[in-house]
Structures are given as structure tokens and as C-alpha cells.
PDB file of C-alpha atoms and ligand atoms in Angstrom:
ATOM      1  CA  MET K   1     -16.223 -22.054   5.697  1.00  0.00           C
ATOM      2  CA  ALA K   2     -13.063 -22.691   7.646  1.00  0.00           C
ATOM      3  CA  ILE K   3     -11.156 -19.449   8.151  1.00  0.00           C
ATOM      4  CA  ILE K   4     -13.875 -17.107   9.363  1.00  0.00           C
ATOM      5  CA  GLY K   5     -11.720 -14.076  10.057  1.00  0.00           C
ATOM      6  CA  ALA K   6      -8.354 -12.781  11.137  1.00  0.00           C
ATOM      7  CA  ALA K   7      -6.682  -9.890  12.879  1.00  0.00           C
ATOM      8  CA  MET K   8      -3.310  -8.206  13.079  1.00  0.00           C
ATOM      9  CA  VAL K   9      -2.472  -6.949  16.547  1.00  0.00           C
ATOM     10  CA  PRO K  10       0.586  -5.712  18.474  1.00  0.00           C
ATOM     11  CA  HIS K  11       1.840  -7.105  21.778  1.00  0.00           C
ATOM     12  CA  PRO K  12       3.172  -4.379  24.096  1.00  0.00           C
ATOM     13  CA  PRO K  13       3.099  -5.863  27.634  1.00  0.00           C
ATOM     14  CA  LEU K  14       2.583  -2.270  28.822  1.00  0.00           C
ATOM     15  CA  ILE K  15      -0.997  -2.380  27.485  1.00  0.00           C
ATOM     16  CA  VAL K  16      -1.957  -4.827  30.260  1.00  0.00           C
ATOM     17  CA  PRO K  17      -2.817  -2.561  33.229  1.00  0.00           C
ATOM     18  CA  ALA K  18      -1.093  -4.884  35.745  1.00  0.00           C
ATOM     19  CA  VAL K  19       2.126  -4.305  33.783  1.00  0.00           C
ATOM     20  CA  GLY K  20       1.578  -0.737  32.585  1.00  0.00           C
ATOM     21  CA  ARG K  21       0.438   0.672  35.965  1.00  0.00           C
ATOM     22  CA  GLY K  22      -0.886   3.770  34.256  1.00  0.00           C
ATOM     23  CA  GLY K  23       1.644   3.742  31.412  1.00  0.00           C
ATOM     24  CA  GLU K  24      -0.994   2.076  29.250  1.00  0.00           C
ATOM     25  CA  ARG K  25      -2.841   5.409  29.025  1.00  0.00           C
ATOM     26  CA  GLN K  26      -0.470   6.699  26.334  1.00  0.00           C
ATOM     27  CA  ILE K  27      -1.668   3.934  24.028  1.00  0.00           C
ATOM     28  CA  GLU K  28      -5.361   4.215  24.811  1.00  0.00           C
ATOM     29  CA  GLN K  29      -6.210   4.417  21.106  1.00  0.00           C
ATOM     30  CA  THR K  30      -4.501   1.040  20.644  1.00  0.00           C
ATOM     31  CA  THR K  31      -6.406  -0.384  23.638  1.00  0.00           C
ATOM     32  CA  LYS K  32      -9.753   0.749  22.209  1.00  0.00           C
ATOM     33  CA  ALA K  33      -8.976  -0.823  18.827  1.00  0.00           C
ATOM     34  CA  TYR K  34      -7.756  -4.004  20.538  1.00  0.00           C
ATOM     35  CA  GLU K  35     -11.034  -4.264  22.457  1.00  0.00           C
ATOM     36  CA  LYS K  36     -12.918  -3.917  19.189  1.00  0.00           C
ATOM     37  CA  VAL K  37     -10.829  -6.665  17.582  1.00  0.00           C
ATOM     38  CA  ALA K  38     -11.438  -8.981  20.542  1.00  0.00           C
ATOM     39  CA  ARG K  39     -15.194  -8.303  20.489  1.00  0.00           C
ATOM     40  CA  GLN K  40     -15.305  -9.111  16.780  1.00  0.00           C
ATOM     41  CA  ILE K  41     -13.417 -12.365  17.302  1.00  0.00           C
ATOM     42  CA  ALA K  42     -15.812 -13.311  20.116  1.00  0.00           C
ATOM     43  CA  GLU K  43     -18.769 -12.581  17.796  1.00  0.00           C
ATOM     44  CA  TRP K  44     -17.313 -14.846  15.123  1.00  0.00           C
ATOM     45  CA  LYS K  45     -17.598 -17.694  17.676  1.00  0.00           C
ATOM     46  CA  PRO K  46     -14.484 -19.567  16.550  1.00  0.00           C
ATOM     47  CA  GLU K  47     -13.926 -23.119  17.708  1.00  0.00           C
ATOM     48  CA  THR K  48     -10.199 -22.489  17.503  1.00  0.00           C
ATOM     49  CA  VAL K  49      -8.071 -19.345  17.531  1.00  0.00           C
ATOM     50  CA  VAL K  50      -4.653 -19.697  15.940  1.00  0.00           C
ATOM     51  CA  ILE K  51      -2.278 -17.133  17.435  1.00  0.00           C
ATOM     52  CA  ILE K  52       0.984 -16.553  15.611  1.00  0.00           C
ATOM     53  CA  SER K  53       3.627 -15.207  17.979  1.00  0.00           C
ATOM     54  CA  PRO K  54       7.074 -13.869  17.062  1.00  0.00           C
ATOM     55  CA  HIS K  55       8.200 -14.578  20.648  1.00  0.00           C
ATOM     56  CA  SER K  56       7.399 -18.277  20.852  1.00  0.00           C
ATOM     57  CA  VAL K  57      10.178 -20.855  20.475  1.00  0.00           C
ATOM     58  CA  MET K  58      12.149 -19.704  17.429  1.00  0.00           C
ATOM     59  CA  TYR K  59      14.659 -21.351  15.116  1.00  0.00           C
ATOM     60  CA  GLN K  60      16.496 -19.985  12.114  1.00  0.00           C
ATOM     61  CA  ASP K  61      15.415 -22.861   9.886  1.00  0.00           C
ATOM     62  CA  TYR K  62      12.283 -24.349  11.465  1.00  0.00           C
ATOM     63  CA  ILE K  63       8.840 -23.015  12.337  1.00  0.00           C
ATOM     64  CA  HIS K  64       7.827 -24.324  15.728  1.00  0.00           C
ATOM     65  CA  ILE K  65       4.201 -25.151  16.541  1.00  0.00           C
ATOM     66  CA  SER K  66       3.459 -25.760  20.217  1.00  0.00           C
ATOM     67  CA  PRO K  67       2.724 -29.402  21.040  1.00  0.00           C
ATOM     68  CA  GLY K  68       0.646 -30.898  23.833  1.00  0.00           C
ATOM     69  CA  ALA K  69      -2.735 -30.395  25.433  1.00  0.00           C
ATOM     70  CA  GLY K  70      -2.224 -26.814  26.565  1.00  0.00           C
ATOM     71  CA  ALA K  71       0.030 -24.314  28.286  1.00  0.00           C
ATOM     72  CA  ARG K  72       0.230 -21.550  30.856  1.00  0.00           C
ATOM     73  CA  GLY K  73       2.017 -18.261  31.048  1.00  0.00           C
ATOM     74  CA  ASP K  74       2.181 -15.022  32.991  1.00  0.00           C
ATOM     75  CA  PHE K  75       3.624 -11.513  32.866  1.00  0.00           C
ATOM     76  CA  GLY K  76       6.204 -12.233  35.596  1.00  0.00           C
ATOM     77  CA  ARG K  77       9.025 -11.145  33.283  1.00  0.00           C
ATOM     78  CA  PHE K  78       7.285  -7.777  33.104  1.00  0.00           C
ATOM     79  CA  GLY K  79       6.721  -7.367  36.837  1.00  0.00           C
ATOM     80  CA  ALA K  80       3.181  -8.771  36.997  1.00  0.00           C
ATOM     81  CA  PRO K  81       3.336 -12.480  37.903  1.00  0.00           C
ATOM     82  CA  GLY K  82      -0.313 -12.276  39.023  1.00  0.00           C
ATOM     83  CA  ALA K  83      -1.484 -11.728  35.430  1.00  0.00           C
ATOM     84  CA  ARG K  84      -1.737 -15.436  34.613  1.00  0.00           C
ATOM     85  CA  TYR K  85      -3.348 -17.230  31.697  1.00  0.00           C
ATOM     86  CA  GLU K  86      -3.982 -20.802  30.678  1.00  0.00           C
ATOM     87  CA  VAL K  87      -5.222 -22.308  27.430  1.00  0.00           C
ATOM     88  CA  ALA K  88      -6.059 -25.685  25.920  1.00  0.00           C
ATOM     89  CA  TYR K  89      -4.501 -26.372  22.538  1.00  0.00           C
ATOM     90  CA  ASP K  90      -6.469 -27.782  19.617  1.00  0.00           C
ATOM     91  CA  HIS K  91      -4.042 -30.648  19.160  1.00  0.00           C
ATOM     92  CA  GLU K  92      -6.041 -32.148  16.278  1.00  0.00           C
ATOM     93  CA  LEU K  93      -5.664 -28.951  14.265  1.00  0.00           C
ATOM     94  CA  THR K  94      -1.983 -28.742  15.240  1.00  0.00           C
ATOM     95  CA  ALA K  95      -1.455 -32.329  14.034  1.00  0.00           C
ATOM     96  CA  GLU K  96      -3.258 -31.627  10.754  1.00  0.00           C
ATOM     97  CA  ILE K  97      -1.189 -28.472  10.110  1.00  0.00           C
ATOM     98  CA  THR K  98       2.012 -30.379  10.899  1.00  0.00           C
ATOM     99  CA  GLU K  99       1.082 -33.207   8.544  1.00  0.00           C
ATOM    100  CA  LEU K 100       0.207 -30.837   5.712  1.00  0.00           C
ATOM    101  CA  ALA K 101       3.445 -28.912   6.276  1.00  0.00           C
ATOM    102  CA  GLN K 102       5.381 -32.156   5.916  1.00  0.00           C
ATOM    103  CA  ASP K 103       3.514 -32.960   2.685  1.00  0.00           C
ATOM    104  CA  MET K 104       4.549 -29.544   1.359  1.00  0.00           C
ATOM    105  CA  ASP K 105       8.172 -30.039   2.490  1.00  0.00           C
ATOM    106  CA  LEU K 106       7.946 -27.127   4.890  1.00  0.00           C
ATOM    107  CA  ALA K 107      10.334 -27.135   7.824  1.00  0.00           C
ATOM    108  CA  ALA K 108       7.599 -26.779  10.429  1.00  0.00           C
ATOM    109  CA  GLY K 109       6.163 -28.889  13.209  1.00  0.00           C
ATOM    110  CA  THR K 110       5.975 -29.619  16.899  1.00  0.00           C
ATOM    111  CA  ALA K 111       9.591 -30.709  17.439  1.00  0.00           C
ATOM    112  CA  GLY K 112      12.119 -28.830  19.551  1.00  0.00           C
ATOM    113  CA  GLU K 113       9.976 -27.228  22.225  1.00  0.00           C
ATOM    114  CA  ARG K 114      12.501 -25.665  24.601  1.00  0.00           C
ATOM    115  CA  ASN K 115      10.033 -23.874  26.843  1.00  0.00           C
ATOM    116  CA  PRO K 116       6.291 -24.538  26.908  1.00  0.00           C
ATOM    117  CA  ALA K 117       5.373 -21.320  28.785  1.00  0.00           C
ATOM    118  CA  LEU K 118       3.182 -18.859  26.883  1.00  0.00           C
ATOM    119  CA  ASP K 119       5.146 -15.847  25.635  1.00  0.00           C
ATOM    120  CA  HIS K 120       4.026 -12.205  25.618  1.00  0.00           C
ATOM    121  CA  GLY K 121       3.345 -12.278  21.872  1.00  0.00           C
ATOM    122  CA  PHE K 122       0.634 -14.813  22.687  1.00  0.00           C
ATOM    123  CA  LEU K 123      -0.394 -13.471  26.092  1.00  0.00           C
ATOM    124  CA  VAL K 124      -1.240  -9.896  25.081  1.00  0.00           C
ATOM    125  CA  PRO K 125      -3.905 -10.949  22.536  1.00  0.00           C
ATOM    126  CA  LEU K 126      -5.080 -13.514  25.080  1.00  0.00           C
ATOM    127  CA  HIS K 127      -5.579 -10.751  27.663  1.00  0.00           C
ATOM    128  CA  PHE K 128      -8.051  -8.995  25.352  1.00  0.00           C
ATOM    129  CA  LEU K 129      -9.710 -12.191  24.153  1.00  0.00           C
ATOM    130  CA  LYS K 130     -10.362 -13.224  27.739  1.00  0.00           C
ATOM    131  CA  GLN K 131     -12.146  -9.933  28.419  1.00  0.00           C
ATOM    132  CA  ALA K 132     -14.326 -10.371  25.336  1.00  0.00           C
ATOM    133  CA  MET K 133     -14.921 -14.135  25.448  1.00  0.00           C
ATOM    134  CA  GLY K 134     -14.976 -14.840  29.170  1.00  0.00           C
ATOM    135  CA  PHE K 135     -13.467 -17.755  31.014  1.00  0.00           C
ATOM    136  CA  PRO K 136     -13.583 -20.798  30.856  1.00  0.00           C
ATOM    137  CA  TRP K 137     -12.671 -20.360  27.223  1.00  0.00           C
ATOM    138  CA  PRO K 138     -15.358 -21.093  24.621  1.00  0.00           C
ATOM    139  CA  CYS K 139     -12.610 -22.155  22.197  1.00  0.00           C
ATOM    140  CA  ARG K 140      -9.223 -23.812  21.981  1.00  0.00           C
ATOM    141  CA  PHE K 141      -5.958 -22.406  20.650  1.00  0.00           C
ATOM    142  CA  VAL K 142      -3.035 -23.185  18.388  1.00  0.00           C
ATOM    143  CA  ARG K 143       0.304 -21.430  18.924  1.00  0.00           C
ATOM    144  CA  ILE K 144       2.662 -20.963  15.999  1.00  0.00           C
ATOM    145  CA  GLY K 145       6.065 -19.270  16.136  1.00  0.00           C
ATOM    146  CA  LEU K 146       8.251 -17.720  13.447  1.00  0.00           C
ATOM    147  CA  SER K 147      11.607 -18.604  11.899  1.00  0.00           C
ATOM    148  CA  GLY K 148      14.387 -17.005   9.889  1.00  0.00           C
ATOM    149  CA  LEU K 149      13.156 -18.812   6.762  1.00  0.00           C
ATOM    150  CA  PRO K 150      12.022 -16.735   3.753  1.00  0.00           C
ATOM    151  CA  PHE K 151       8.732 -14.831   3.606  1.00  0.00           C
ATOM    152  CA  LYS K 152       7.299 -17.370   1.140  1.00  0.00           C
ATOM    153  CA  THR K 153       7.780 -20.248   3.563  1.00  0.00           C
ATOM    154  CA  HIS K 154       5.697 -18.452   6.175  1.00  0.00           C
ATOM    155  CA  TYR K 155       2.978 -17.671   3.636  1.00  0.00           C
ATOM    156  CA  ARG K 156       2.941 -21.358   2.675  1.00  0.00           C
ATOM    157  CA  LEU K 157       2.526 -22.371   6.287  1.00  0.00           C
ATOM    158  CA  GLY K 158      -0.518 -20.096   6.404  1.00  0.00           C
ATOM    159  CA  MET K 159      -1.930 -22.051   3.463  1.00  0.00           C
ATOM    160  CA  THR K 160      -1.741 -25.214   5.560  1.00  0.00           C
ATOM    161  CA  ILE K 161      -3.808 -23.565   8.327  1.00  0.00           C
ATOM    162  CA  LYS K 162      -6.599 -22.936   5.827  1.00  0.00           C
ATOM    163  CA  GLU K 163      -6.388 -26.440   4.410  1.00  0.00           C
ATOM    164  CA  ALA K 164      -6.268 -28.051   7.875  1.00  0.00           C
ATOM    165  CA  ALA K 165      -9.262 -26.012   9.064  1.00  0.00           C
ATOM    166  CA  GLU K 166     -11.237 -27.090   5.986  1.00  0.00           C
ATOM    167  CA  ARG K 167     -10.330 -30.748   6.422  1.00  0.00           C
ATOM    168  CA  LEU K 168     -11.493 -30.716  10.035  1.00  0.00           C
ATOM    169  CA  SER K 169     -14.457 -28.379   9.331  1.00  0.00           C
ATOM    170  CA  ARG K 170     -13.245 -26.100  12.106  1.00  0.00           C
ATOM    171  CA  ARG K 171     -14.363 -22.505  12.529  1.00  0.00           C
ATOM    172  CA  VAL K 172     -10.943 -20.898  12.842  1.00  0.00           C
ATOM    173  CA  CYS K 173      -9.788 -17.336  13.504  1.00  0.00           C
ATOM    174  CA  VAL K 174      -6.185 -16.370  12.902  1.00  0.00           C
ATOM    175  CA  VAL K 175      -4.526 -13.723  15.061  1.00  0.00           C
ATOM    176  CA  ALA K 176      -1.229 -12.407  13.703  1.00  0.00           C
ATOM    177  CA  SER K 177       0.560 -10.960  16.701  1.00  0.00           C
ATOM    178  CA  GLY K 178       3.331  -8.575  15.703  1.00  0.00           C
ATOM    179  CA  ASP K 179       4.697  -5.130  16.436  1.00  0.00           C
ATOM    180  CA  LEU K 180       5.776  -2.903  13.561  1.00  0.00           C
ATOM    181  CA  SER K 181       9.068  -0.964  13.484  1.00  0.00           C
ATOM    182  CA  HIS K 182      11.069  -0.470  16.699  1.00  0.00           C
ATOM    183  CA  TYR K 183      12.718   2.688  15.290  1.00  0.00           C
ATOM    184  CA  VAL K 184       9.948   5.235  14.886  1.00  0.00           C
ATOM    185  CA  LYS K 185      11.033   7.822  17.503  1.00  0.00           C
ATOM    186  CA  ALA K 186      14.390   9.394  18.355  1.00  0.00           C
ATOM    187  CA  ASP K 187      13.536   9.387  22.075  1.00  0.00           C
ATOM    188  CA  GLY K 188      12.107   5.862  21.952  1.00  0.00           C
ATOM    189  CA  PRO K 189      13.930   2.935  23.621  1.00  0.00           C
ATOM    190  CA  TYR K 190      15.607   1.865  20.352  1.00  0.00           C
ATOM    191  CA  GLY K 191      16.101   5.247  18.662  1.00  0.00           C
ATOM    192  CA  PHE K 192      15.209   6.390  15.168  1.00  0.00           C
ATOM    193  CA  ARG K 193      15.919   5.077  11.682  1.00  0.00           C
ATOM    194  CA  ALA K 194      14.362   6.498   8.527  1.00  0.00           C
ATOM    195  CA  GLU K 195      13.295   2.974   7.547  1.00  0.00           C
ATOM    196  CA  GLY K 196      11.123   2.811  10.690  1.00  0.00           C
ATOM    197  CA  PRO K 197       8.268   5.175   9.803  1.00  0.00           C
ATOM    198  CA  GLU K 198       8.678   4.195   6.150  1.00  0.00           C
ATOM    199  CA  TYR K 199       8.019   0.555   7.023  1.00  0.00           C
ATOM    200  CA  ASP K 200       5.053   1.375   9.233  1.00  0.00           C
ATOM    201  CA  LYS K 201       3.420   3.520   6.566  1.00  0.00           C
ATOM    202  CA  LYS K 202       3.972   0.843   3.962  1.00  0.00           C
ATOM    203  CA  ILE K 203       2.680  -2.053   6.066  1.00  0.00           C
ATOM    204  CA  MET K 204      -0.465  -0.173   7.124  1.00  0.00           C
ATOM    205  CA  ASP K 205      -1.149   0.616   3.465  1.00  0.00           C
ATOM    206  CA  VAL K 206      -0.444  -2.902   2.201  1.00  0.00           C
ATOM    207  CA  MET K 207      -2.516  -4.568   4.926  1.00  0.00           C
ATOM    208  CA  GLY K 208      -5.310  -2.016   4.539  1.00  0.00           C
ATOM    209  CA  ARG K 209      -5.669  -3.091   0.916  1.00  0.00           C
ATOM    210  CA  ALA K 210      -5.134  -6.793   1.778  1.00  0.00           C
ATOM    211  CA  ALA K 211      -2.420  -6.581  -0.920  1.00  0.00           C
ATOM    212  CA  PHE K 212      -0.741  -9.791   0.215  1.00  0.00           C
ATOM    213  CA  ASP K 213       1.200 -10.096  -3.052  1.00  0.00           C
ATOM    214  CA  GLU K 214       2.941  -6.830  -2.117  1.00  0.00           C
ATOM    215  CA  LEU K 215       3.483  -8.103   1.426  1.00  0.00           C
ATOM    216  CA  LEU K 216       5.374 -11.071  -0.041  1.00  0.00           C
ATOM    217  CA  LYS K 217       7.437  -8.781  -2.269  1.00  0.00           C
ATOM    218  CA  MET K 218       8.639  -6.366   0.405  1.00  0.00           C
ATOM    219  CA  PRO K 219      12.461  -6.596   0.451  1.00  0.00           C
ATOM    220  CA  GLU K 220      13.593  -8.656   3.447  1.00  0.00           C
ATOM    221  CA  ASN K 221      16.637  -6.425   4.086  1.00  0.00           C
ATOM    222  CA  PHE K 222      14.429  -3.316   4.199  1.00  0.00           C
ATOM    223  CA  CYS K 223      12.138  -4.998   6.753  1.00  0.00           C
ATOM    224  CA  GLU K 224      15.178  -5.991   8.784  1.00  0.00           C
ATOM    225  CA  LYS K 225      16.608  -2.447   8.769  1.00  0.00           C
ATOM    226  CA  ALA K 226      13.206  -1.171   9.871  1.00  0.00           C
ATOM    227  CA  GLY K 227      13.421  -3.438  12.937  1.00  0.00           C
ATOM    228  CA  GLU K 228      10.018  -4.986  12.395  1.00  0.00           C
ATOM    229  CA  CYS K 229       8.750  -7.796  14.589  1.00  0.00           C
ATOM    230  CA  GLY K 230       5.574  -8.973  12.883  1.00  0.00           C
ATOM    231  CA  GLN K 231       6.207  -9.216   9.129  1.00  0.00           C
ATOM    232  CA  ARG K 232       6.416 -13.024   9.060  1.00  0.00           C
ATOM    233  CA  SER K 233       3.452 -13.271  11.408  1.00  0.00           C
ATOM    234  CA  PHE K 234       1.372 -11.176   8.977  1.00  0.00           C
ATOM    235  CA  LEU K 235       2.603 -13.410   6.137  1.00  0.00           C
ATOM    236  CA  ILE K 236       1.360 -16.583   7.827  1.00  0.00           C
ATOM    237  CA  MET K 237      -2.011 -14.894   8.316  1.00  0.00           C
ATOM    238  CA  ALA K 238      -2.034 -13.799   4.657  1.00  0.00           C
ATOM    239  CA  GLY K 239      -1.352 -17.376   3.536  1.00  0.00           C
ATOM    240  CA  ALA K 240      -4.460 -18.517   5.393  1.00  0.00           C
ATOM    241  CA  PHE K 241      -6.435 -16.401   2.881  1.00  0.00           C
ATOM    242  CA  ASP K 242      -4.705 -17.763  -0.224  1.00  0.00           C
ATOM    243  CA  GLY K 243      -7.109 -17.785  -3.172  1.00  0.00           C
ATOM    244  CA  GLN K 244      -9.682 -15.710  -1.281  1.00  0.00           C
ATOM    245  CA  GLN K 245     -11.027 -12.228  -1.735  1.00  0.00           C
ATOM    246  CA  VAL K 246     -10.388 -10.388   1.544  1.00  0.00           C
ATOM    247  CA  GLU K 247     -12.041  -7.375   3.111  1.00  0.00           C
ATOM    248  CA  ALA K 248      -9.630  -5.430   5.297  1.00  0.00           C
ATOM    249  CA  GLU K 249     -10.380  -2.803   7.910  1.00  0.00           C
ATOM    250  CA  MET K 250      -7.495  -1.005   9.592  1.00  0.00           C
ATOM    251  CA  LEU K 251      -8.495   0.216  13.050  1.00  0.00           C
ATOM    252  CA  SER K 252      -5.535   2.030  14.520  1.00  0.00           C
ATOM    253  CA  TYR K 253      -1.870   2.988  14.228  1.00  0.00           C
ATOM    254  CA  GLN K 254       0.244   4.432  17.046  1.00  0.00           C
ATOM    255  CA  GLY K 255       3.986   5.001  17.369  1.00  0.00           C
ATOM    256  CA  VAL K 256       4.112   7.075  20.557  1.00  0.00           C
ATOM    257  CA  THR K 257       6.327   4.659  22.502  1.00  0.00           C
ATOM    258  CA  GLY K 258       8.902   4.446  19.705  1.00  0.00           C
ATOM    259  CA  VAL K 259       7.490   1.113  18.508  1.00  0.00           C
ATOM    260  CA  GLY K 260       4.758   0.956  15.870  1.00  0.00           C
ATOM    261  CA  TYR K 261       1.447  -0.687  16.789  1.00  0.00           C
ATOM    262  CA  GLY K 262      -1.044  -1.444  14.041  1.00  0.00           C
ATOM    263  CA  LEU K 263      -4.417  -3.186  14.256  1.00  0.00           C
ATOM    264  CA  GLY K 264      -6.678  -4.491  11.542  1.00  0.00           C
ATOM    265  CA  LEU K 265      -9.464  -6.985  10.870  1.00  0.00           C
ATOM    266  CA  PHE K 266      -9.698  -9.258   7.835  1.00  0.00           C
ATOM    267  CA  THR K 267     -12.634 -11.269   6.550  1.00  0.00           C
ATOM    268  CA  PRO K 268     -12.831 -13.584   3.539  1.00  0.00           C
ATOM    269  CA  SER K 269     -15.492 -12.736   0.973  1.00  0.00           C
ATOM    270  CA  GLY K 270     -15.391 -15.597  -1.499  1.00  0.00           C
ATOM    271  CA  PRO K 271     -12.917 -17.438  -3.716  1.00  0.00           C
ATOM    272  CA  ASP K 272     -10.699 -15.465  -6.095  1.00  0.00           C
ATOM    273  CA  LYS K 273      -8.384 -17.313  -8.487  1.00  0.00           C
ATOM    274  CA  SER K 274      -6.230 -14.221  -8.998  1.00  0.00           C
ATOM    275  CA  ARG K 275      -5.240 -14.301  -5.323  1.00  0.00           C
ATOM    276  CA  HIS K 276      -3.096 -17.431  -5.343  1.00  0.00           C
ATOM    277  CA  PHE K 277       0.107 -15.518  -4.682  1.00  0.00           C
ATOM    278  CA  ILE K 278       2.524 -18.465  -4.770  1.00  0.00           C
ATOM    279  CA  ASP K 279       2.935 -20.943  -7.616  1.00  0.00           C
TER     280      ASP K 279
HETATM  281 ZN1   ZN S   1       7.546  -8.425  19.232  1.00  0.00          ZN
END
């Protein structure tokens, strides 16, 4: 087995107490679910955790994968420079993914790193993983960003994660970091759009059924109007389960801050030929 499990998680910096300074209490339900996700990932004992972050280096036409031996980052941008984190990258897995992506003609790889510092889309899951796994880390990491390329391309990249993990016989967990709509409350920081709650309801339903064919078919302009952050992140994760039966468990949804936060756990339960969602 190569992909042993996956999770979808949000990344509000506010959830880290050093940033939230009490403000994190309004999303306590999200915190509890996040802790559960992190405990489950720790129990899976992955050798490598692949975290997909919408706020890593991003290009319109290229999916960036972080190169090098490792990276650091902190919440300084959010007023908490003392909340610092450091990880080692699994550069063998990164190289394998990059090579497979090239074989598949996917515009993805380790070129064009503008800033190596860990972003908050990566750091928030890391905060919870550190609590559950302890430090020094018992695993290494891979950091993958998003692009403006079509949904299918991101799903395909996910397929290379699965293939690369199998080739290297790595126990890999995939964490799809991504917030849902930014328009779920009129008094939220971004205001309200009808597409906001509609998107959040739809994505929680689709992910809860692991209906990754439907995830691929969601209209891109609808997702854009809904102001989602994580759709392509969830698609990369979904691709890592291509051809697999998947058990999904949704743990929490909250929209109290005006941004939707959804959490779920996904485990593979055997091959399934009907679940190759791309020709
Ligand atoms: Zn985001």
C-alpha cells in the first residue's frame, strides 16, 4: 500500500492560538475536528506527508512543487513570528512525482521557486500535526502548490503522487489544505454571495460521498464565483485515489467567520476499476 490515507482541512491562521489570541474560540468545533484528523494521521504512521497548499508559489500555467532538503516558516505575517516551524522534504518522492509529471506531459515540477518560506496553507496543518506527532518529526514532507490550469490537470498530478509512492514503497498521507467559500456571511470580511453557501453545501456532500467524478465536473466558473480556495487542492488529493474505492468521513463544517471550513478523512479500501475518472 502506498497512499494510506488523506484529509481535507482548512487553514485559518486564527486557529493557531498565538495568532487568534482568543479569537480561535469561535471555531472550536473546527479545532476539535482538526485535532482528530491530526491524531488519525499520526496513527497511520506515514513516512511522508504530502501537503497541498493553495498559498505556496503559484503560477497560472505551472504547478510548483517545493525543491530542496527542507524549509522553514512562521506566522509573522499574522502577528505571531514566534510560531515557527521547520520541516525536511522527502526529495526522493518530490523527484519521482516530478519525473512522472513530465512523462504525463503535465506542467508541474520544482522550477521557479520564488520564495522557499512555508506558507500558511502549509503551516496550519503543520501546527496540528506537530501536536499529534511530536518533534523532531517522525516523517518527512512534500509541498505542492496549485495553478490556474484546469481541474483535470490537478487530478492527474494527484495520480502521479500515488504512482510515485508505489514506486518508492512509501507510506504516504495526503493533506489537501483548502478553505471553502469566502462569501458565506453578509457580515464576514468578504461579504455574501448566494454561490457561497451553495458551494459549501455541494462540496461537503461530494466529498462526503468521495464522489470525485462529480468533483471533477463542478463548473469552474461556479467555483470561482463562490470564491473557493481549496477546490484544486481537493482535486489533487482525489487523483491520489484514482482507481480506488474510498471511505470518506466528514468531521465538521463551520462558516461562522464568513469563510467555510470543512474537514474530512479519506481511506482507500481496495481497487475499483469504475473509479478511474480520467481517460
Ligand atoms: Zn486559502
